[in-house]
Amino acid sequence: MTVRVMLVSPAMNAALREARFDGDAPLDRAGERSARAAAAAVPRSGAV
């Protein structure tokens, strides 16, 4: 059985640019663009 694992890093926001980990900070425009591009590149999966 083959298992494929895909790791995705978080998109950029102001907190990450300052080397802080803040789960509540919204994405900036560049982060939104990269998140949308990553979402389009990730294949759909039938199981999680």
N, CA, C and O atoms as a CHARMM CRD file, in Angstrom:
* protein
*
  192
    1    1 MET  N      0.84600  -1.17700   0.00000 PROA 1      0.00000
    2    1 MET  CA     0.00000   0.00000   0.00000 PROA 1      0.00000
    3    1 MET  C      0.89200   1.24000   0.00000 PROA 1      0.00000
    4    1 MET  O      1.83400   1.34100   0.78600 PROA 1      0.00000
    5    2 THR  N      0.58800   2.16100  -0.87300 PROA 2      0.00000
    6    2 THR  CA     1.33400   3.40900  -0.96000 PROA 2      0.00000
    7    2 THR  C      0.58500   4.50300  -0.21200 PROA 2      0.00000
    8    2 THR  O     -0.62500   4.66600  -0.37000 PROA 2      0.00000
    9    3 VAL  N      1.31200   5.23600   0.59300 PROA 3      0.00000
   10    3 VAL  CA     0.73900   6.36100   1.32700 PROA 3      0.00000
   11    3 VAL  C      1.49100   7.61300   0.91700 PROA 3      0.00000
   12    3 VAL  O      2.72200   7.63500   0.91600 PROA 3      0.00000
   13    4 ARG  N      0.76100   8.63700   0.57500 PROA 4      0.00000
   14    4 ARG  CA     1.37800   9.90600   0.20000 PROA 4      0.00000
   15    4 ARG  C      1.03500  10.94600   1.25600 PROA 4      0.00000
   16    4 ARG  O     -0.13200  11.13600   1.60200 PROA 4      0.00000
   17    5 VAL  N      2.05100  11.60700   1.75700 PROA 5      0.00000
   18    5 VAL  CA     1.87100  12.65400   2.76300 PROA 5      0.00000
   19    5 VAL  C      2.33700  13.96700   2.15400 PROA 5      0.00000
   20    5 VAL  O      3.43600  14.04300   1.60400 PROA 5      0.00000
   21    6 MET  N      1.51700  14.98800   2.24900 PROA 6      0.00000
   22    6 MET  CA     1.88200  16.29400   1.71800 PROA 6      0.00000
   23    6 MET  C      1.93500  17.28600   2.87600 PROA 6      0.00000
   24    6 MET  O      0.95900  17.45400   3.60700 PROA 6      0.00000
   25    7 LEU  N      3.06000  17.92700   3.03300 PROA 7      0.00000
   26    7 LEU  CA     3.22900  18.94200   4.07600 PROA 7      0.00000
   27    7 LEU  C      3.11400  20.31600   3.43200 PROA 7      0.00000
   28    7 LEU  O      3.74600  20.58700   2.41100 PROA 7      0.00000
   29    8 VAL  N      2.32400  21.16200   4.02200 PROA 8      0.00000
   30    8 VAL  CA     2.11400  22.50900   3.49200 PROA 8      0.00000
   31    8 VAL  C      2.45500  23.50000   4.58800 PROA 8      0.00000
   32    8 VAL  O      1.93000  23.41700   5.69800 PROA 8      0.00000
   33    9 SER  N      3.33100  24.43100   4.27600 PROA 9      0.00000
   34    9 SER  CA     3.68600  25.45200   5.26600 PROA 9      0.00000
   35    9 SER  C      2.61500  26.53900   5.27500 PROA 9      0.00000
   36    9 SER  O      1.89400  26.70000   4.29000 PROA 9      0.00000
   37   10 PRO  N      2.50200  27.27700   6.35800 PROA 10     0.00000
   38   10 PRO  CA     1.49100  28.32700   6.41700 PROA 10     0.00000
   39   10 PRO  C      1.81900  29.46900   5.46300 PROA 10     0.00000
   40   10 PRO  O      2.98500  29.75000   5.18800 PROA 10     0.00000
   41   11 ALA  N      0.78200  30.11500   4.96900 PROA 11     0.00000
   42   11 ALA  CA     0.97600  31.28700   4.11600 PROA 11     0.00000
   43   11 ALA  C      1.44800  32.45000   4.98200 PROA 11     0.00000
   44   11 ALA  O      1.20700  32.47900   6.18900 PROA 11     0.00000
   45   12 MET  N      2.11300  33.39300   4.36000 PROA 12     0.00000
   46   12 MET  CA     2.69800  34.51000   5.10500 PROA 12     0.00000
   47   12 MET  C      1.63800  35.48100   5.61800 PROA 12     0.00000
   48   12 MET  O      0.59500  35.69900   5.00100 PROA 12     0.00000
   49   13 ASN  N      1.95500  36.04200   6.75700 PROA 13     0.00000
   50   13 ASN  CA     1.18400  37.14000   7.32500 PROA 13     0.00000
   51   13 ASN  C      2.16300  38.00200   8.11900 PROA 13     0.00000
   52   13 ASN  O      3.35100  37.68800   8.19500 PROA 13     0.00000
   53   14 ALA  N      1.67600  39.06300   8.69500 PROA 14     0.00000
   54   14 ALA  CA     2.55900  39.99300   9.40600 PROA 14     0.00000
   55   14 ALA  C      3.28700  39.31100  10.56200 PROA 14     0.00000
   56   14 ALA  O      4.46400  39.58500  10.79600 PROA 14     0.00000
   57   15 ALA  N      2.60600  38.43100  11.28200 PROA 15     0.00000
   58   15 ALA  CA     3.23200  37.76000  12.42900 PROA 15     0.00000
   59   15 ALA  C      4.39500  36.88200  11.98300 PROA 15     0.00000
   60   15 ALA  O      5.45400  36.89600  12.61000 PROA 15     0.00000
   61   16 LEU  N      4.21200  36.12100  10.91400 PROA 16     0.00000
   62   16 LEU  CA     5.29600  35.26200  10.43900 PROA 16     0.00000
   63   16 LEU  C      6.47800  36.08000   9.93200 PROA 16     0.00000
   64   16 LEU  O      7.63000  35.67400  10.08800 PROA 16     0.00000
   65   17 ARG  N      6.19800  37.22200   9.33100 PROA 17     0.00000
   66   17 ARG  CA     7.29900  38.08000   8.86500 PROA 17     0.00000
   67   17 ARG  C      8.13600  38.58000  10.04400 PROA 17     0.00000
   68   17 ARG  O      9.32700  38.85300   9.89400 PROA 17     0.00000
   69   18 GLU  N      7.51400  38.69800  11.20300 PROA 18     0.00000
   70   18 GLU  CA     8.22200  39.13200  12.41400 PROA 18     0.00000
   71   18 GLU  C      8.70800  37.94100  13.23400 PROA 18     0.00000
   72   18 GLU  O      9.12600  38.10400  14.38000 PROA 18     0.00000
   73   19 ALA  N      8.65400  36.74400  12.65000 PROA 19     0.00000
   74   19 ALA  CA     9.09800  35.49600  13.30100 PROA 19     0.00000
   75   19 ALA  C      8.29100  35.20400  14.56300 PROA 19     0.00000
   76   19 ALA  O      8.82500  34.69400  15.54800 PROA 19     0.00000
   77   20 ARG  N      6.99200  35.53500  14.52100 PROA 20     0.00000
   78   20 ARG  CA     6.08300  35.20100  15.61700 PROA 20     0.00000
   79   20 ARG  C      5.07200  34.18400  15.09700 PROA 20     0.00000
   80   20 ARG  O      4.70500  34.21500  13.92200 PROA 20     0.00000
   81   21 PHE  N      4.63100  33.30400  15.95000 PROA 21     0.00000
   82   21 PHE  CA     3.61300  32.33100  15.58300 PROA 21     0.00000
   83   21 PHE  C      2.29600  32.76800  16.20000 PROA 21     0.00000
   84   21 PHE  O      2.08100  32.60500  17.40100 PROA 21     0.00000
   85   22 ASP  N      1.42600  33.31600  15.38800 PROA 22     0.00000
   86   22 ASP  CA     0.14200  33.83800  15.83500 PROA 22     0.00000
   87   22 ASP  C     -0.94300  33.20400  14.96700 PROA 22     0.00000
   88   22 ASP  O     -1.09600  33.57400  13.80300 PROA 22     0.00000
   89   23 GLY  N     -1.68600  32.26600  15.51300 PROA 23     0.00000
   90   23 GLY  CA    -2.70400  31.56000  14.75300 PROA 23     0.00000
   91   23 GLY  C     -3.90300  32.40800  14.37600 PROA 23     0.00000
   92   23 GLY  O     -4.71000  31.99500  13.54400 PROA 23     0.00000
   93   24 ASP  N     -4.03800  33.58500  14.97000 PROA 24     0.00000
   94   24 ASP  CA    -5.21000  34.41400  14.70700 PROA 24     0.00000
   95   24 ASP  C     -4.94500  35.55900  13.73600 PROA 24     0.00000
   96   24 ASP  O     -5.87400  36.28400  13.37900 PROA 24     0.00000
   97   25 ALA  N     -3.71000  35.73600  13.30500 PROA 25     0.00000
   98   25 ALA  CA    -3.39500  36.84300  12.40500 PROA 25     0.00000
   99   25 ALA  C     -3.91600  36.53000  11.00400 PROA 25     0.00000
  100   25 ALA  O     -3.70400  35.42500  10.50400 PROA 25     0.00000
  101   26 PRO  N     -4.59100  37.47900  10.36600 PROA 26     0.00000
  102   26 PRO  CA    -5.09200  37.23400   9.01000 PROA 26     0.00000
  103   26 PRO  C     -3.94800  37.21900   7.99900 PROA 26     0.00000
  104   26 PRO  O     -2.88300  37.78600   8.23900 PROA 26     0.00000
  105   27 LEU  N     -4.18600  36.56300   6.87100 PROA 27     0.00000
  106   27 LEU  CA    -3.19200  36.55400   5.80200 PROA 27     0.00000
  107   27 LEU  C     -3.11100  37.93400   5.17700 PROA 27     0.00000
  108   27 LEU  O     -4.10500  38.65800   5.11300 PROA 27     0.00000
  109   28 ASP  N     -1.91400  38.29500   4.71500 PROA 28     0.00000
  110   28 ASP  CA    -1.79300  39.52000   3.94000 PROA 28     0.00000
  111   28 ASP  C     -2.04500  39.16200   2.47000 PROA 28     0.00000
  112   28 ASP  O     -2.30600  38.00100   2.15800 PROA 28     0.00000
  113   29 ARG  N     -1.97100  40.13500   1.57500 PROA 29     0.00000
  114   29 ARG  CA    -2.28500  39.87600   0.16100 PROA 29     0.00000
  115   29 ARG  C     -1.36600  38.83600  -0.45700 PROA 29     0.00000
  116   29 ARG  O     -1.82000  37.96700  -1.20200 PROA 29     0.00000
  117   30 ALA  N     -0.08400  38.92000  -0.15500 PROA 30     0.00000
  118   30 ALA  CA     0.86000  37.93200  -0.69100 PROA 30     0.00000
  119   30 ALA  C      0.54800  36.54600  -0.14100 PROA 30     0.00000
  120   30 ALA  O      0.64500  35.55500  -0.86500 PROA 30     0.00000
  121   31 GLY  N      0.17900  36.47200   1.11700 PROA 31     0.00000
  122   31 GLY  CA    -0.18700  35.19700   1.72100 PROA 31     0.00000
  123   31 GLY  C     -1.44000  34.60800   1.09700 PROA 31     0.00000
  124   31 GLY  O     -1.52300  33.39800   0.88600 PROA 31     0.00000
  125   32 GLU  N     -2.41800  35.46300   0.80000 PROA 32     0.00000
  126   32 GLU  CA    -3.63800  34.99100   0.13500 PROA 32     0.00000
  127   32 GLU  C     -3.32600  34.44600  -1.24800 PROA 32     0.00000
  128   32 GLU  O     -3.83900  33.39600  -1.63600 PROA 32     0.00000
  129   33 ARG  N     -2.48300  35.15700  -1.99500 PROA 33     0.00000
  130   33 ARG  CA    -2.11100  34.68500  -3.34400 PROA 33     0.00000
  131   33 ARG  C     -1.40800  33.34300  -3.27600 PROA 33     0.00000
  132   33 ARG  O     -1.71800  32.44000  -4.05300 PROA 33     0.00000
  133   34 SER  N     -0.46400  33.20100  -2.35500 PROA 34     0.00000
  134   34 SER  CA     0.27200  31.93700  -2.27500 PROA 34     0.00000
  135   34 SER  C     -0.62400  30.80800  -1.77000 PROA 34     0.00000
  136   34 SER  O     -0.46200  29.66400  -2.19500 PROA 34     0.00000
  137   35 ALA  N     -1.55800  31.10200  -0.87900 PROA 35     0.00000
  138   35 ALA  CA    -2.48300  30.07100  -0.39500 PROA 35     0.00000
  139   35 ALA  C     -3.39600  29.59300  -1.51700 PROA 35     0.00000
  140   35 ALA  O     -3.65800  28.39700  -1.64100 PROA 35     0.00000
  141   36 ARG  N     -3.88000  30.52600  -2.33400 PROA 36     0.00000
  142   36 ARG  CA    -4.72900  30.13400  -3.46900 PROA 36     0.00000
  143   36 ARG  C     -3.94400  29.31800  -4.49400 PROA 36     0.00000
  144   36 ARG  O     -4.46200  28.34700  -5.04500 PROA 36     0.00000
  145   37 ALA  N     -2.71100  29.70600  -4.74700 PROA 37     0.00000
  146   37 ALA  CA    -1.88300  28.95600  -5.69100 PROA 37     0.00000
  147   37 ALA  C     -1.59900  27.55600  -5.15900 PROA 37     0.00000
  148   37 ALA  O     -1.62800  26.58600  -5.91600 PROA 37     0.00000
  149   38 ALA  N     -1.32900  27.44700  -3.87700 PROA 38     0.00000
  150   38 ALA  CA    -1.06700  26.13200  -3.28000 PROA 38     0.00000
  151   38 ALA  C     -2.32100  25.26600  -3.32500 PROA 38     0.00000
  152   38 ALA  O     -2.24000  24.07300  -3.61400 PROA 38     0.00000
  153   39 ALA  N     -3.47000  25.85200  -3.04300 PROA 39     0.00000
  154   39 ALA  CA    -4.72400  25.09100  -3.06600 PROA 39     0.00000
  155   39 ALA  C     -5.00100  24.54700  -4.45600 PROA 39     0.00000
  156   39 ALA  O     -5.50800  23.43400  -4.59700 PROA 39     0.00000
  157   40 ALA  N     -4.67400  25.31900  -5.48500 PROA 40     0.00000
  158   40 ALA  CA    -4.89900  24.85900  -6.85600 PROA 40     0.00000
  159   40 ALA  C     -3.92900  23.74300  -7.23700 PROA 40     0.00000
  160   40 ALA  O     -4.23700  22.92600  -8.10400 PROA 40     0.00000
  161   41 ALA  N     -2.76900  23.70100  -6.60200 PROA 41     0.00000
  162   41 ALA  CA    -1.74600  22.71000  -6.94800 PROA 41     0.00000
  163   41 ALA  C     -1.90700  21.39600  -6.19400 PROA 41     0.00000
  164   41 ALA  O     -1.33000  20.38400  -6.59300 PROA 41     0.00000
  165   42 VAL  N     -2.67700  21.39300  -5.11700 PROA 42     0.00000
  166   42 VAL  CA    -2.83800  20.18600  -4.29900 PROA 42     0.00000
  167   42 VAL  C     -3.92100  19.31100  -4.92300 PROA 42     0.00000
  168   42 VAL  O     -5.03600  19.77800  -5.15600 PROA 42     0.00000
  169   43 PRO  N     -3.60100  18.04500  -5.19700 PROA 43     0.00000
  170   43 PRO  CA    -4.61900  17.17100  -5.78400 PROA 43     0.00000
  171   43 PRO  C     -5.72900  16.85300  -4.77800 PROA 43     0.00000
  172   43 PRO  O     -5.48700  16.77900  -3.57300 PROA 43     0.00000
  173   44 ARG  N     -6.92200  16.67100  -5.28100 PROA 44     0.00000
  174   44 ARG  CA    -8.05600  16.28500  -4.43800 PROA 44     0.00000
  175   44 ARG  C     -7.83900  14.86600  -3.93900 PROA 44     0.00000
  176   44 ARG  O     -7.25700  14.03300  -4.63400 PROA 44     0.00000
  177   45 SER  N     -8.30300  14.60500  -2.74800 PROA 45     0.00000
  178   45 SER  CA    -8.14600  13.28200  -2.16000 PROA 45     0.00000
  179   45 SER  C     -9.50700  12.76000  -1.72700 PROA 45     0.00000
  180   45 SER  O    -10.36000  13.52200  -1.27200 PROA 45     0.00000
  181   46 GLY  N     -9.70100  11.46900  -1.87200 PROA 46     0.00000
  182   46 GLY  CA   -10.95100  10.87400  -1.44300 PROA 46     0.00000
  183   46 GLY  C    -10.95900  10.53800   0.03500 PROA 46     0.00000
  184   46 GLY  O    -12.01800  10.29200   0.61100 PROA 46     0.00000
  185   47 ALA  N     -9.78700  10.52700   0.65600 PROA 47     0.00000
  186   47 ALA  CA    -9.69700  10.15400   2.07200 PROA 47     0.00000
  187   47 ALA  C     -8.70800  11.05700   2.78200 PROA 47     0.00000
  188   47 ALA  O     -7.72500  11.51400   2.20000 PROA 47     0.00000
  189   48 VAL  N     -8.98500  11.30200   4.03400 PROA 48     0.00000
  190   48 VAL  CA    -8.08100  12.11500   4.84400 PROA 48     0.00000
  191   48 VAL  C     -7.65400  11.30900   6.03600 PROA 48     0.00000
  192   48 VAL  O     -6.88500  11.79400   6.86600 PROA 48     0.00000
